[in-house]
Amino acid sequence: MKVILKENIETLGHIGDIVKVAPGYARNYLVPKGFAIEATEKNAKALEHAKRQLTYKKNKTLEAARSLAAKLEGLAIELIHQAGEEGKLFGSVTNMEIAAFLTEKGFDIDRKKIVLAEPIKQVGETSVPVKIHPEVVATLKVTIKAA
């Protein structure tokens, strides 16, 4: 089944793309959630007009993502944890804890967008990438201090 995407979906494509997906995926997930519309002849004709709107929406979301990235990069994250003698933490700092800190500061960022290869287990400063948009990645400076 062919559908026209109304939102950016990482595994499928970008706004305005016509993609072929399984009928059940389109019928049960993409269309009800408003992520896509069926690519019929009528919708294909309306696509030209919609593409202008979608391009505007895409540029607006990209601009908002860049603005958010600039704000995040200016933010200093400082977490205090129990640590041993050599700076090794008792436990670890995960993306969940960083997301909770950001929510506390007024940023609504899903923990899945915070990309940690592995949890932070040492005291010190670490750079953590945050994938805000497919084209925009912000880098957070996370400082961990011993309690």
C-alpha positions as a Markdown table, in Angstrom:
| # | Residue | x | y | z |
|---|---|---|---|---|
| 1 | Met | 0.0 | 0.0 | 0.0 |
| 2 | Lys | 1.3 | 3.5 | -0.9 |
| 3 | Val | 1.0 | 6.3 | 1.6 |
| 4 | Ile | 2.0 | 10.0 | 1.7 |
| 5 | Leu | 3.9 | 10.9 | 4.9 |
| 6 | Lys | 2.6 | 13.9 | 6.8 |
| 7 | Glu | 5.3 | 13.6 | 9.5 |
| 8 | Asn | 9.0 | 12.7 | 9.6 |
| 9 | Ile | 9.3 | 9.0 | 10.5 |
| 10 | Glu | 12.9 | 7.9 | 11.0 |
| 11 | Thr | 12.4 | 4.4 | 9.6 |
| 12 | Leu | 10.3 | 5.4 | 6.6 |
| 13 | Gly | 11.1 | 8.9 | 5.3 |
| 14 | His | 10.4 | 12.6 | 5.5 |
| 15 | Ile | 7.3 | 14.8 | 5.2 |
| 16 | Gly | 5.7 | 14.6 | 1.7 |
| 17 | Asp | 7.4 | 11.3 | 0.6 |
| 18 | Ile | 5.3 | 8.6 | -1.1 |
| 19 | Val | 6.4 | 5.3 | 0.5 |
| 20 | Lys | 5.2 | 1.7 | 0.1 |
| 21 | Val | 4.3 | 0.1 | 3.4 |
| 22 | Ala | 2.4 | -3.0 | 4.6 |
| 23 | Pro | -1.4 | -2.5 | 4.5 |
| 24 | Gly | -1.8 | -3.3 | 8.2 |
| 25 | Tyr | 0.9 | -0.9 | 9.2 |
| 26 | Ala | -0.8 | 1.9 | 7.3 |
| 27 | Arg | -4.3 | 1.0 | 8.3 |
| 28 | Asn | -3.6 | 0.4 | 12.0 |
| 29 | Tyr | -0.8 | 2.9 | 12.8 |
| 30 | Leu | 0.1 | 5.5 | 10.3 |
| 31 | Val | -3.3 | 6.7 | 9.2 |
| 32 | Pro | -5.1 | 6.7 | 12.6 |
| 33 | Lys | -2.2 | 8.6 | 14.3 |
| 34 | Gly | -2.2 | 11.2 | 11.5 |
| 35 | Phe | 1.4 | 10.3 | 10.3 |
| 36 | Ala | 0.2 | 9.5 | 6.7 |
| 37 | Ile | -2.6 | 9.6 | 4.2 |
| 38 | Glu | -3.4 | 7.0 | 1.6 |
| 39 | Ala | -1.8 | 7.8 | -1.8 |
| 40 | Thr | -4.9 | 7.8 | -4.0 |
| 41 | Glu | -5.2 | 9.7 | -7.3 |
| 42 | Lys | -7.2 | 12.4 | -5.5 |
| 43 | Asn | -4.6 | 12.7 | -2.7 |
| 44 | Ala | -1.8 | 12.6 | -5.3 |
| 45 | Lys | -3.3 | 15.7 | -7.0 |
| 46 | Ala | -3.7 | 17.4 | -3.6 |
| 47 | Leu | -0.1 | 16.5 | -2.9 |
| 48 | Glu | 1.3 | 19.5 | -4.9 |
| 49 | His | -0.6 | 22.0 | -2.8 |
| 50 | Ala | 0.2 | 20.0 | 0.4 |
| 51 | Lys | 3.9 | 19.8 | -0.5 |
| 52 | Arg | 4.2 | 23.6 | -0.2 |
| 53 | Gln | 2.5 | 23.4 | 3.2 |
| 54 | Leu | 4.6 | 20.4 | 4.2 |
| 55 | Thr | 7.8 | 22.2 | 3.1 |
| 56 | Tyr | 6.8 | 25.1 | 5.3 |
| 57 | Lys | 6.1 | 22.8 | 8.2 |
| 58 | Lys | 9.4 | 20.9 | 7.7 |
| 59 | Asn | 11.3 | 24.2 | 7.7 |
| 60 | Lys | 9.5 | 25.4 | 10.8 |
| 61 | Thr | 10.2 | 22.2 | 12.7 |
| 62 | Leu | 13.9 | 22.3 | 11.6 |
| 63 | Glu | 14.1 | 25.9 | 12.7 |
| 64 | Ala | 12.5 | 25.0 | 16.1 |
| 65 | Ala | 14.9 | 22.1 | 16.5 |
| 66 | Arg | 17.9 | 24.3 | 15.8 |
| 67 | Ser | 16.7 | 26.9 | 18.3 |
| 68 | Leu | 16.2 | 24.1 | 20.9 |
| 69 | Ala | 19.7 | 22.7 | 20.2 |
| 70 | Ala | 21.2 | 26.2 | 20.8 |
| 71 | Lys | 19.4 | 26.5 | 24.1 |
| 72 | Leu | 20.5 | 22.9 | 25.1 |
| 73 | Glu | 24.1 | 23.5 | 24.2 |
| 74 | Gly | 24.2 | 26.6 | 26.5 |
| 75 | Leu | 22.9 | 24.6 | 29.4 |
| 76 | Ala | 25.3 | 23.2 | 32.0 |
| 77 | Ile | 24.1 | 19.9 | 33.5 |
| 78 | Glu | 25.6 | 19.1 | 36.9 |
| 79 | Leu | 24.7 | 15.9 | 38.7 |
| 80 | Ile | 25.9 | 14.8 | 42.1 |
| 81 | His | 26.4 | 11.1 | 42.9 |
| 82 | Gln | 28.0 | 8.9 | 45.5 |
| 83 | Ala | 31.5 | 7.9 | 44.3 |
| 84 | Gly | 34.4 | 5.8 | 45.4 |
| 85 | Glu | 38.0 | 6.9 | 45.9 |
| 86 | Glu | 39.1 | 6.7 | 42.2 |
| 87 | Gly | 36.1 | 8.7 | 40.9 |
| 88 | Lys | 34.1 | 5.6 | 40.1 |
| 89 | Leu | 30.4 | 6.0 | 40.7 |
| 90 | Phe | 28.2 | 3.8 | 42.9 |
| 91 | Gly | 25.7 | 3.1 | 40.2 |
| 92 | Ser | 25.6 | 5.0 | 37.0 |
| 93 | Val | 24.1 | 8.0 | 35.2 |
| 94 | Thr | 21.6 | 7.0 | 32.5 |
| 95 | Asn | 19.7 | 8.9 | 29.8 |
| 96 | Met | 16.7 | 8.6 | 32.1 |
| 97 | Glu | 18.3 | 10.7 | 34.8 |
| 98 | Ile | 19.5 | 13.3 | 32.2 |
| 99 | Ala | 16.0 | 13.5 | 30.8 |
| 100 | Ala | 14.6 | 14.0 | 34.3 |
| 101 | Phe | 17.0 | 16.8 | 34.9 |
| 102 | Leu | 16.1 | 18.5 | 31.5 |
| 103 | Thr | 12.4 | 18.1 | 32.3 |
| 104 | Glu | 13.0 | 19.8 | 35.7 |
| 105 | Lys | 14.7 | 22.7 | 33.8 |
| 106 | Gly | 11.7 | 23.1 | 31.4 |
| 107 | Phe | 12.9 | 21.1 | 28.4 |
| 108 | Asp | 10.5 | 18.4 | 27.2 |
| 109 | Ile | 12.9 | 15.9 | 25.7 |
| 110 | Asp | 12.2 | 12.2 | 25.4 |
| 111 | Arg | 14.9 | 10.0 | 27.0 |
| 112 | Lys | 15.1 | 7.9 | 23.8 |
| 113 | Lys | 16.5 | 11.0 | 22.0 |
| 114 | Ile | 19.4 | 11.2 | 24.5 |
| 115 | Val | 22.1 | 9.0 | 22.9 |
| 116 | Leu | 24.3 | 7.3 | 25.4 |
| 117 | Ala | 26.4 | 4.4 | 24.1 |
| 118 | Glu | 26.7 | 3.2 | 27.7 |
| 119 | Pro | 25.8 | 4.7 | 31.1 |
| 120 | Ile | 28.3 | 7.1 | 32.6 |
| 121 | Lys | 30.2 | 5.5 | 35.5 |
| 122 | Gln | 33.0 | 8.0 | 36.2 |
| 123 | Val | 33.1 | 11.4 | 37.8 |
| 124 | Gly | 34.0 | 14.2 | 35.4 |
| 125 | Glu | 32.7 | 16.0 | 32.3 |
| 126 | Thr | 31.1 | 14.0 | 29.5 |
| 127 | Ser | 29.7 | 15.2 | 26.1 |
| 128 | Val | 26.3 | 13.6 | 25.5 |
| 129 | Pro | 24.6 | 13.9 | 22.0 |
| 130 | Val | 20.9 | 14.6 | 21.9 |
| 131 | Lys | 19.1 | 13.8 | 18.6 |
| 132 | Ile | 16.4 | 16.4 | 18.5 |
| 133 | His | 15.6 | 16.1 | 14.8 |
| 134 | Pro | 17.0 | 13.8 | 12.0 |
| 135 | Glu | 19.2 | 16.7 | 10.8 |
| 136 | Val | 19.9 | 18.4 | 14.2 |
| 137 | Val | 22.0 | 16.9 | 17.0 |
| 138 | Ala | 22.8 | 19.0 | 20.1 |
| 139 | Thr | 25.7 | 18.2 | 22.4 |
| 140 | Leu | 25.1 | 18.4 | 26.2 |
| 141 | Lys | 28.0 | 18.9 | 28.6 |
| 142 | Val | 27.2 | 16.7 | 31.6 |
| 143 | Thr | 29.4 | 17.2 | 34.7 |
| 144 | Ile | 29.3 | 14.6 | 37.4 |
| 145 | Lys | 30.6 | 15.4 | 40.8 |
| 146 | Ala | 31.2 | 13.2 | 43.9 |
| 147 | Ala | 28.9 | 13.7 | 46.9 |
